[in-house]
Amino acid sequence: MTTILHERPADAGQYALWAEATIDPSISGGGYFVATFHGAVDAHHLEAAARAVLHRHEPLRSVLRLVDGQLRQCVLPAEEACDFEHGDLPCEDGAERAAVRAWRERPEQHRHWDLATEAPIRFRLLRHAPDRCSVVFEAHHAGFDGRSKFLVARDFSACLGDLRAGRAVRPTPLAAPDTPVAPREVTEEAIEFWRTAVDRAEPMALPEGGRLGQRTVTASPTIELDPSAVAALRTKAQALEVSTFTMLMAALTRQLAVYGNTESLLALASDVSDEHTGHVAGLQINVVPVALETARSASTEQSVATARRALTQLARNRRVPFVDLVAGVPGKPLARLSTELGLSFPRPPAGLDLDVPGLRSAWDFFTPNTNAALARTLQIRADWPRCRVRLDYRQDLMGAAEAEQLLADFRTAVSDLAADRTTSSVAPA
């Protein structure tokens, strides 16, 4: 028997992910990130740090259960919620990241997540050698978002450092907060906009392939954009007083135009946390659709203006719950049209301290993700001027060749924009 400390109604985002996992257990709905430590470290300290993180963040030690017909988030004690397993994964020094990724691809690691009995995070300690190990943090999006990985990494590192120094670790529990939402008038305004805009939208034209019936999500190999092109974009961004992300989005609009899209919908993953909720790990992310009018031939300024208009929509509507938006727009299936292609660009918080005295640690946050909320997600990670991209995609819509083509075309579109070409050299899909 599990001990339920208290419970609360699940929010709409949790309900959607729970329903998806219940209807189709083949969709794992999660991802993972990894910390690799060089130096002697006590496994008991690692497990104690994991329990401390769970104790601090209530959403990470919660399960989702139907109670009298209502989905409830039930909070468990950290000791009962903690799933911490040990194993050996020998590898050469420097090969830890590749070894962990290969281990994750093994069929036995593709386990169904029972959200009624399992908390949304698991810990796996993999020993590579006496003085090297990795901790794999497996997470399900029903209780975990991209922002949360940085909070967990920070708190885990701090707790591990205290334990190694012999200090007591007694983290103050943080209750699951209410997710910030937009004012009513903003939600009504967004619904009214999409009632008109959705009638003009058509299914997005993208490279097609895939295997019928294979709805699981997989990830393409990661590629790196040309650093000189990214550096040039950053210079242009400064001159135009926009962000580098705006420039990357402008390049994407050109690519979509070449594929034959003139009026299309793009989904952006938006962090909706605020100063009151941002310190709590959990689910505080929203899918925000934006409308794009694209042209194959456009100046740099025109492409940037298109991206800026879309990001203005994002800023205005980022806290309008996607489920409310979909429910308020009858007619064409907004949910499907607006989730064909998404863009995700999480950034670690400023001043993120992951140092553990006496250990050399390396964190891998850019790892495969199997969340099926979006049919395809262009994942962008930056350490300027280095910029890496990956495509997560549903395998019934796209195959490996088509995913790699889309990424190669994006790299070309970025280089075109950096060179001020008005006509894209991307080939039609």
GROMACS .gro file of C-alpha atoms in nm:
model
  429
    1MET     CA    1   0.000   0.000   0.000
    2THR     CA    2   0.121   0.348  -0.082
    3THR     CA    3   0.083   0.638   0.156
    4ILE     CA    4  -0.101   0.935   0.006
    5LEU     CA    5  -0.006   1.247   0.199
    6HIS     CA    6  -0.260   1.464   0.020
    7GLU     CA    7  -0.412   1.507  -0.325
    8ARG     CA    8  -0.540   1.772  -0.562
    9PRO     CA    9  -0.719   1.777  -0.898
   10ALA     CA   10  -0.488   1.714  -1.192
   11ASP     CA   11  -0.468   2.000  -1.440
   12ALA     CA   12  -0.565   1.981  -1.806
   13GLY     CA   13  -0.209   1.923  -1.926
   14GLN     CA   14  -0.163   1.629  -1.691
   15TYR     CA   15  -0.499   1.488  -1.796
   16ALA     CA   16  -0.404   1.502  -2.165
   17LEU     CA   17  -0.073   1.322  -2.109
   18TRP     CA   18  -0.233   1.067  -1.876
   19ALA     CA   19  -0.506   0.996  -2.132
   20GLU     CA   20  -0.250   0.954  -2.409
   21ALA     CA   21  -0.047   0.708  -2.200
   22THR     CA   22  -0.363   0.517  -2.106
   23ILE     CA   23  -0.500   0.493  -2.461
   24ASP     CA   24  -0.169   0.404  -2.627
   25PRO     CA   25   0.089   0.257  -2.384
   26SER     CA   26   0.341   0.228  -2.670
   27ILE     CA   27   0.395   0.605  -2.644
   28SER     CA   28   0.629   0.657  -2.351
   29GLY     CA   29   0.574   1.032  -2.327
   30GLY     CA   30   0.906   1.101  -2.165
   31GLY     CA   31   1.276   1.154  -2.196
   32TYR     CA   32   1.590   1.150  -1.989
   33PHE     CA   33   1.904   1.343  -1.901
   34VAL     CA   34   2.234   1.226  -1.754
   35ALA     CA   35   2.499   1.330  -1.504
   36THR     CA   36   2.840   1.163  -1.534
   37PHE     CA   37   3.078   1.187  -1.239
   38HIS     CA   38   3.455   1.134  -1.243
   39GLY     CA   39   3.594   1.061  -0.899
   40ALA     CA   40   3.508   0.839  -0.604
   41VAL     CA   41   3.144   0.881  -0.508
   42ASP     CA   42   2.935   0.687  -0.256
   43ALA     CA   43   2.624   0.529  -0.412
   44HIS     CA   44   2.437   0.592  -0.087
   45HIS     CA   45   2.504   0.965  -0.126
   46LEU     CA   46   2.367   0.956  -0.481
   47GLU     CA   47   2.048   0.782  -0.370
   48ALA     CA   48   2.008   1.016  -0.072
   49ALA     CA   49   2.045   1.316  -0.304
   50ALA     CA   50   1.775   1.169  -0.530
   51ARG     CA   51   1.537   1.127  -0.235
   52ALA     CA   52   1.611   1.482  -0.123
   53VAL     CA   53   1.515   1.616  -0.466
   54LEU     CA   54   1.187   1.424  -0.450
   55HIS     CA   55   1.121   1.551  -0.099
   56ARG     CA   56   1.171   1.909  -0.214
   57HIS     CA   57   0.953   1.897  -0.528
   58GLU     CA   58   0.604   1.754  -0.465
   59PRO     CA   59   0.517   1.713  -0.835
   60LEU     CA   60   0.809   1.470  -0.872
   61ARG     CA   61   0.671   1.238  -0.604
   62SER     CA   62   0.313   1.237  -0.724
   63VAL     CA   63   0.106   0.977  -0.908
   64LEU     CA   64  -0.209   1.027  -1.117
   65ARG     CA   65  -0.515   0.828  -1.013
   66LEU     CA   66  -0.885   0.831  -1.089
   67VAL     CA   67  -1.076   0.902  -0.769
   68ASP     CA   68  -1.457   0.900  -0.800
   69GLY     CA   69  -1.426   0.966  -1.171
   70GLN     CA   70  -1.185   1.260  -1.135
   71LEU     CA   71  -0.814   1.247  -1.213
   72ARG     CA   72  -0.618   1.342  -0.902
   73GLN     CA   73  -0.253   1.420  -0.839
   74CYS     CA   74  -0.168   1.215  -0.529
   75VAL     CA   75   0.146   1.313  -0.338
   76LEU     CA   76   0.358   1.033  -0.186
   77PRO     CA   77   0.644   1.038   0.066
   78ALA     CA   78   0.983   1.065  -0.105
   79GLU     CA   79   1.091   0.726   0.033
   80GLU     CA   80   0.798   0.551  -0.135
   81ALA     CA   81   0.818   0.748  -0.459
   82CYS     CA   82   1.193   0.702  -0.509
   83ASP     CA   83   1.282   0.447  -0.779
   84PHE     CA   84   1.662   0.419  -0.770
   85GLU     CA   85   1.828   0.121  -0.939
   86HIS     CA   86   2.194   0.019  -0.972
   87GLY     CA   87   2.374  -0.145  -1.262
   88ASP     CA   88   2.712  -0.185  -1.430
   89LEU     CA   89   2.793  -0.034  -1.770
   90PRO     CA   90   3.170  -0.065  -1.826
   91CYS     CA   91   3.319   0.168  -2.086
   92GLU     CA   92   3.639   0.355  -2.165
   93ASP     CA   93   3.706   0.694  -2.011
   94GLY     CA   94   3.539   0.954  -2.234
   95ALA     CA   95   3.289   0.707  -2.382
   96GLU     CA   96   3.028   0.742  -2.107
   97ARG     CA   97   2.779   0.951  -2.306
   98ALA     CA   98   2.776   0.712  -2.601
   99ALA     CA   99   2.755   0.411  -2.370
  100VAL     CA  100   2.454   0.552  -2.184
  101ARG     CA  101   2.273   0.635  -2.508
  102ALA     CA  102   2.332   0.284  -2.639
  103TRP     CA  103   2.209   0.140  -2.308
  104ARG     CA  104   1.893   0.350  -2.333
  105GLU     CA  105   1.823   0.205  -2.679
  106ARG     CA  106   1.808  -0.151  -2.550
  107PRO     CA  107   1.456  -0.297  -2.580
  108GLU     CA  108   1.438  -0.375  -2.207
  109GLN     CA  109   1.474  -0.003  -2.130
  110HIS     CA  110   1.158   0.084  -2.323
  111ARG     CA  111   0.923   0.028  -2.031
  112HIS     CA  112   0.561   0.136  -2.007
  113TRP     CA  113   0.514   0.406  -1.744
  114ASP     CA  114   0.229   0.333  -1.502
  115LEU     CA  115   0.136   0.684  -1.392
  116ALA     CA  116  -0.103   0.549  -1.128
  117THR     CA  117   0.178   0.382  -0.933
  118GLU     CA  118   0.503   0.544  -1.055
  119ALA     CA  119   0.622   0.897  -0.987
  120PRO     CA  120   0.725   1.089  -1.302
  121ILE     CA  121   1.100   1.050  -1.243
  122ARG     CA  122   1.324   0.744  -1.204
  123PHE     CA  123   1.694   0.726  -1.121
  124ARG     CA  124   1.942   0.476  -1.268
  125LEU     CA  125   2.299   0.453  -1.136
  126LEU     CA  126   2.534   0.305  -1.397
  127ARG     CA  127   2.889   0.223  -1.284
  128HIS     CA  128   3.147   0.254  -1.562
  129ALA     CA  129   3.460   0.199  -1.348
  130PRO     CA  130   3.553   0.231  -0.979
  131ASP     CA  131   3.600   0.607  -1.019
  132ARG     CA  132   3.341   0.680  -1.290
  133CYS     CA  133   2.962   0.655  -1.295
  134SER     CA  134   2.652   0.808  -1.451
  135VAL     CA  135   2.313   0.881  -1.302
  136VAL     CA  136   2.032   0.864  -1.558
  137PHE     CA  137   1.726   1.073  -1.473
  138GLU     CA  138   1.428   0.927  -1.660
  139ALA     CA  139   1.124   1.155  -1.664
  140HIS     CA  140   0.764   1.146  -1.787
  141HIS     CA  141   0.609   1.468  -1.914
  142ALA     CA  142   0.290   1.416  -1.713
  143GLY     CA  143   0.483   1.563  -1.421
  144PHE     CA  144   0.799   1.703  -1.573
  145ASP     CA  145   0.892   1.964  -1.835
  146GLY     CA  146   1.211   2.083  -2.004
  147ARG     CA  147   1.259   2.360  -1.749
  148SER     CA  148   1.251   2.111  -1.462
  149LYS     CA  149   1.566   1.924  -1.564
  150PHE     CA  150   1.777   2.226  -1.473
  151LEU     CA  151   1.608   2.262  -1.132
  152VAL     CA  152   1.658   1.893  -1.058
  153ALA     CA  153   2.022   1.906  -1.171
  154ARG     CA  154   2.088   2.211  -0.952
  155ASP     CA  155   1.924   2.066  -0.641
  156PHE     CA  156   2.075   1.720  -0.692
  157SER     CA  157   2.424   1.870  -0.722
  158ALA     CA  158   2.378   2.087  -0.413
  159CYS     CA  159   2.246   1.798  -0.204
  160LEU     CA  160   2.523   1.566  -0.321
  161GLY     CA  161   2.783   1.827  -0.229
  162ASP     CA  162   2.635   1.867   0.119
  163LEU     CA  163   2.619   1.491   0.177
  164ARG     CA  164   2.982   1.446   0.071
  165ALA     CA  165   3.082   1.722   0.312
  166GLY     CA  166   2.896   1.556   0.599
  167ARG     CA  167   2.629   1.825   0.620
  168ALA     CA  168   2.267   1.742   0.697
  169VAL     CA  169   2.030   1.765   0.402
  170ARG     CA  170   1.679   1.875   0.498
  171PRO     CA  171   1.518   2.042   0.196
  172THR     CA  172   1.198   2.236   0.250
  173PRO     CA  173   0.912   2.074   0.055
  174LEU     CA  174   0.771   2.283  -0.229
  175ALA     CA  175   0.403   2.219  -0.300
  176ALA     CA  176   0.275   2.181  -0.654
  177PRO     CA  177   0.171   2.533  -0.760
  178ASP     CA  178  -0.123   2.631  -0.974
  179THR     CA  179  -0.003   2.677  -1.331
  180PRO     CA  180  -0.014   3.047  -1.429
  181VAL     CA  181  -0.281   3.114  -1.692
  182ALA     CA  182  -0.369   3.414  -1.907
  183PRO     CA  183  -0.638   3.662  -1.801
  184ARG     CA  184  -0.984   3.575  -1.928
  185GLU     CA  185  -0.986   3.857  -2.184
  186VAL     CA  186  -0.659   3.733  -2.339
  187THR     CA  187  -0.798   3.380  -2.372
  188GLU     CA  188  -1.117   3.511  -2.534
  189GLU     CA  189  -0.912   3.726  -2.772
  190ALA     CA  190  -0.698   3.426  -2.874
  191ILE     CA  191  -1.004   3.207  -2.931
  192GLU     CA  192  -1.163   3.475  -3.150
  193PHE     CA  193  -0.842   3.509  -3.354
  194TRP     CA  194  -0.815   3.135  -3.417
  195ARG     CA  195  -1.180   3.098  -3.514
  196THR     CA  196  -1.092   3.300  -3.824
  197ALA     CA  197  -0.730   3.196  -3.874
  198VAL     CA  198  -0.794   2.822  -3.864
  199ASP     CA  199  -1.025   2.844  -4.166
  200ARG     CA  200  -0.732   2.960  -4.380
  201ALA     CA  201  -0.493   2.694  -4.252
  202GLU     CA  202  -0.412   2.380  -4.445
  203PRO     CA  203  -0.216   2.071  -4.342
  204MET     CA  204   0.154   2.154  -4.350
  205ALA     CA  205   0.357   2.034  -4.648
  206LEU     CA  206   0.671   1.862  -4.519
  207PRO     CA  207   0.897   1.576  -4.632
  208GLU     CA  208   0.680   1.265  -4.600
  209GLY     CA  209   0.753   0.901  -4.533
  210GLY     CA  210   0.721   0.673  -4.235
  211ARG     CA  211   0.551   0.347  -4.152
  212LEU     CA  212   0.173   0.324  -4.125
  213GLY     CA  213   0.054   0.258  -3.770
  214GLN     CA  214   0.391   0.331  -3.608
  215ARG     CA  215   0.287   0.622  -3.384
  216THR     CA  216   0.588   0.611  -3.155
  217VAL     CA  217   0.823   0.908  -3.151
  218THR     CA  218   1.192   0.876  -3.230
  219ALA     CA  219   1.479   1.121  -3.268
  220SER     CA  220   1.704   1.199  -3.560
  221PRO     CA  221   2.079   1.228  -3.520
  222THR     CA  222   2.188   1.569  -3.394
  223ILE     CA  223   2.353   1.801  -3.644
  224GLU     CA  224   2.542   2.125  -3.591
  225LEU     CA  225   2.467   2.444  -3.781
  226ASP     CA  226   2.756   2.618  -3.956
  227PRO     CA  227   2.918   2.824  -3.676
  228SER     CA  228   3.016   3.101  -3.918
  229ALA     CA  229   2.656   3.128  -4.039
  230VAL     CA  230   2.528   3.138  -3.681
  231ALA     CA  231   2.785   3.407  -3.594
  232ALA     CA  232   2.669   3.610  -3.895
  233LEU     CA  233   2.306   3.572  -3.784
  234ARG     CA  234   2.396   3.695  -3.438
  235THR     CA  235   2.557   4.005  -3.587
  236LYS     CA  236   2.245   4.070  -3.797
  237ALA     CA  237   2.026   4.011  -3.493
  238GLN     CA  238   2.209   4.286  -3.305
  239ALA     CA  239   2.169   4.526  -3.597
  240LEU     CA  240   1.797   4.447  -3.626
  241GLU     CA  241   1.750   4.451  -3.246
  242VAL     CA  242   1.607   4.100  -3.230
  243SER     CA  243   1.719   3.774  -3.070
  244THR     CA  244   1.921   3.506  -3.247
  245PHE     CA  245   1.622   3.277  -3.197
  246THR     CA  246   1.415   3.523  -3.403
  247MET     CA  247   1.670   3.488  -3.683
  248LEU     CA  248   1.657   3.108  -3.666
  249MET     CA  249   1.279   3.120  -3.679
  250ALA     CA  250   1.299   3.354  -3.980
  251ALA     CA  251   1.513   3.094  -4.156
  252LEU     CA  252   1.254   2.827  -4.076
  253THR     CA  253   0.973   3.036  -4.230
  254ARG     CA  254   1.169   3.047  -4.556
  255GLN     CA  255   1.218   2.672  -4.549
  256LEU     CA  256   0.846   2.617  -4.495
  257ALA     CA  257   0.767   2.846  -4.789
  258VAL     CA  258   0.989   2.639  -5.019
  259TYR     CA  259   0.796   2.329  -4.911
  260GLY     CA  260   0.480   2.498  -5.042
  261ASN     CA  261   0.340   2.648  -4.722
  262THR     CA  262   0.206   3.002  -4.757
  263GLU     CA  263  -0.020   3.014  -4.450
  264SER     CA  264   0.070   2.758  -4.188
  265LEU     CA  265   0.057   2.698  -3.816
  266LEU     CA  266   0.363   2.638  -3.603
  267ALA     CA  267   0.357   2.524  -3.240
  268LEU     CA  268   0.599   2.675  -2.990
  269ALA     CA  269   0.672   2.518  -2.653
  270SER     CA  270   0.644   2.795  -2.396
  271ASP     CA  271   0.755   2.806  -2.033
  272VAL     CA  272   0.461   2.957  -1.841
  273SER     CA  273   0.620   2.963  -1.495
  274ASP     CA  274   0.651   3.293  -1.312
  275GLU     CA  275   0.835   3.435  -1.012
  276HIS     CA  276   0.604   3.243  -0.778
  277THR     CA  277   0.619   2.903  -0.951
  278GLY     CA  278   0.947   2.893  -1.145
  279HIS     CA  279   1.146   2.737  -0.859
  280VAL     CA  280   0.925   2.425  -0.846
  281ALA     CA  281   0.991   2.132  -1.078
  282GLY     CA  282   0.685   1.989  -1.248
  283LEU     CA  283   0.466   2.059  -1.549
  284GLN     CA  284   0.454   2.429  -1.638
  285ILE     CA  285   0.475   2.424  -2.015
  286ASN     CA  286   0.217   2.517  -2.277
  287VAL     CA  287   0.178   2.453  -2.648
  288VAL     CA  288   0.122   2.787  -2.821
  289PRO     CA  289   0.021   2.790  -3.190
  290VAL     CA  290   0.127   3.085  -3.404
  291ALA     CA  291   0.017   3.176  -3.758
  292LEU     CA  292   0.277   3.229  -4.029
  293GLU     CA  293   0.241   3.391  -4.371
  294THR     CA  294   0.549   3.288  -4.564
  295ALA     CA  295   0.701   3.367  -4.902
  296ARG     CA  296   0.977   3.179  -5.079
  297SER     CA  297   1.145   3.499  -5.195
  298ALA     CA  298   1.191   3.753  -4.917
  299SER     CA  299   1.452   3.993  -4.789
  300THR     CA  300   1.617   3.937  -4.454
  301GLU     CA  301   1.406   4.216  -4.307
  302GLN     CA  302   1.083   4.064  -4.442
  303SER     CA  303   1.164   3.720  -4.305
  304VAL     CA  304   1.255   3.867  -3.968
  305ALA     CA  305   0.930   4.065  -3.963
  306THR     CA  306   0.736   3.740  -4.017
  307ALA     CA  307   0.917   3.577  -3.726
  308ARG     CA  308   0.864   3.882  -3.504
  309ARG     CA  309   0.490   3.880  -3.566
  310ALA     CA  310   0.475   3.515  -3.468
  311LEU     CA  311   0.677   3.575  -3.152
  312THR     CA  312   0.451   3.868  -3.064
  313GLN     CA  313   0.159   3.622  -3.077
  314LEU     CA  314   0.359   3.390  -2.852
  315ALA     CA  315   0.428   3.662  -2.597
  316ARG     CA  316   0.060   3.760  -2.587
  317ASN     CA  317  -0.089   3.409  -2.574
  318ARG     CA  318   0.175   3.195  -2.406
  319ARG     CA  319  -0.040   3.138  -2.096
  320VAL     CA  320  -0.363   3.064  -2.283
  321PRO     CA  321  -0.409   2.692  -2.204
  322PHE     CA  322  -0.394   2.493  -2.527
  323VAL     CA  323  -0.690   2.278  -2.421
  324ASP     CA  324  -0.904   2.591  -2.369
  325LEU     CA  325  -0.802   2.722  -2.709
  326VAL     CA  326  -0.891   2.399  -2.885
  327ALA     CA  327  -1.224   2.373  -2.702
  328GLY     CA  328  -1.315   2.728  -2.802
  329VAL     CA  329  -1.248   2.688  -3.175
  330PRO     CA  330  -1.502   2.465  -3.352
  331GLY     CA  331  -1.479   2.353  -3.713
  332LYS     CA  332  -1.137   2.258  -3.852
  333PRO     CA  333  -0.925   2.052  -3.614
  334LEU     CA  334  -0.701   2.320  -3.463
  335ALA     CA  335  -0.538   2.061  -3.236
  336ARG     CA  336  -0.412   1.863  -3.536
  337LEU     CA  337  -0.327   2.154  -3.768
  338SER     CA  338  -0.130   2.337  -3.499
  339THR     CA  339   0.075   2.041  -3.376
  340GLU     CA  340   0.218   1.912  -3.705
  341LEU     CA  341   0.547   2.093  -3.645
  342GLY     CA  342   0.677   2.246  -3.326
  343LEU     CA  343   0.982   2.436  -3.214
  344SER     CA  344   1.155   2.393  -2.877
  345PHE     CA  345   1.442   2.610  -2.754
  346PRO     CA  346   1.488   2.572  -2.375
  347ARG     CA  347   1.772   2.764  -2.215
  348PRO     CA  348   1.935   2.689  -1.878
  349PRO     CA  349   1.879   2.961  -1.618
  350ALA     CA  350   2.153   3.217  -1.572
  351GLY     CA  351   2.408   3.122  -1.310
  352LEU     CA  352   2.319   2.752  -1.305
  353ASP     CA  353   2.570   2.597  -1.061
  354LEU     CA  354   2.620   2.221  -1.101
  355ASP     CA  355   2.961   2.198  -0.937
  356VAL     CA  356   3.016   1.921  -0.679
  357PRO     CA  357   3.342   1.971  -0.484
  358GLY     CA  358   3.584   1.683  -0.533
  359LEU     CA  359   3.412   1.551  -0.847
  360ARG     CA  360   3.432   1.633  -1.215
  361SER     CA  361   3.079   1.628  -1.349
  362ALA     CA  362   2.937   1.645  -1.701
  363TRP     CA  363   2.565   1.684  -1.770
  364ASP     CA  364   2.394   1.578  -2.093
  365PHE     CA  365   2.061   1.758  -2.128
  366PHE     CA  366   2.019   1.727  -2.507
  367THR     CA  367   1.892   1.372  -2.517
  368PRO     CA  368   1.617   1.189  -2.712
  369ASN     CA  369   1.259   1.275  -2.619
  370THR     CA  370   0.952   1.062  -2.692
  371ASN     CA  371   0.678   1.310  -2.602
  372ALA     CA  372   0.406   1.280  -2.869
  373ALA     CA  373   0.225   1.609  -2.797
  374LEU     CA  374   0.367   1.737  -3.128
  375ALA     CA  375   0.394   1.525  -3.441
  376ARG     CA  376   0.737   1.672  -3.515
  377THR     CA  377   0.951   1.892  -3.293
  378LEU     CA  378   1.256   2.081  -3.411
  379GLN     CA  379   1.479   2.087  -3.104
  380ILE     CA  380   1.735   2.369  -3.091
  381ARG     CA  381   2.013   2.397  -2.832
  382ALA     CA  382   2.269   2.674  -2.834
  383ASP     CA  383   2.603   2.758  -2.682
  384TRP     CA  384   2.673   3.046  -2.917
  385PRO     CA  385   2.810   3.037  -3.180
  386ARG     CA  386   2.766   2.661  -3.152
  387CYS     CA  387   2.409   2.558  -3.229
  388ARG     CA  388   2.284   2.199  -3.245
  389VAL     CA  389   1.951   2.082  -3.384
  390ARG     CA  390   1.756   1.757  -3.381
  391LEU     CA  391   1.415   1.647  -3.502
  392ASP     CA  392   1.184   1.436  -3.285
  393TYR     CA  393   0.918   1.284  -3.509
  394ARG     CA  394   0.632   1.038  -3.520
  395GLN     CA  395   0.737   0.739  -3.725
  396ASP     CA  396   0.404   0.703  -3.908
  397LEU     CA  397   0.452   1.048  -4.062
  398MET     CA  398   0.821   1.059  -4.140
  399GLY     CA  399   1.113   0.823  -4.181
  400ALA     CA  400   1.480   0.870  -4.098
  401ALA     CA  401   1.564   0.994  -4.449
  402GLU     CA  402   1.290   1.259  -4.442
  403ALA     CA  403   1.392   1.376  -4.095
  404GLU     CA  404   1.753   1.415  -4.203
  405GLN     CA  405   1.638   1.604  -4.514
  406LEU     CA  406   1.439   1.850  -4.303
  407LEU     CA  407   1.741   1.914  -4.081
  408ALA     CA  408   1.976   1.955  -4.378
  409ASP     CA  409   1.730   2.199  -4.535
  410PHE     CA  410   1.714   2.397  -4.211
  411ARG     CA  411   2.092   2.425  -4.206
  412THR     CA  412   2.080   2.549  -4.567
  413ALA     CA  413   1.805   2.800  -4.484
  414VAL     CA  414   2.013   2.937  -4.196
  415SER     CA  415   2.316   2.977  -4.423
  416ASP     CA  416   2.099   3.148  -4.688
  417LEU     CA  417   1.967   3.400  -4.436
  418ALA     CA  418   2.316   3.462  -4.301
  419ALA     CA  419   2.434   3.538  -4.656
  420ASP     CA  420   2.139   3.775  -4.724
  421ARG     CA  421   2.005   3.559  -5.008
  422THR     CA  422   1.651   3.666  -5.097
  423THR     CA  423   1.570   3.336  -5.269
  424SER     CA  424   1.623   3.016  -5.075
  425SER     CA  425   1.849   2.746  -5.214
  426VAL     CA  426   1.647   2.481  -5.029
  427ALA     CA  427   1.495   2.231  -5.273
  428PRO     CA  428   1.116   2.170  -5.259
  429ALA     CA  429   1.014   1.870  -5.048
   0.00000   0.00000   0.00000
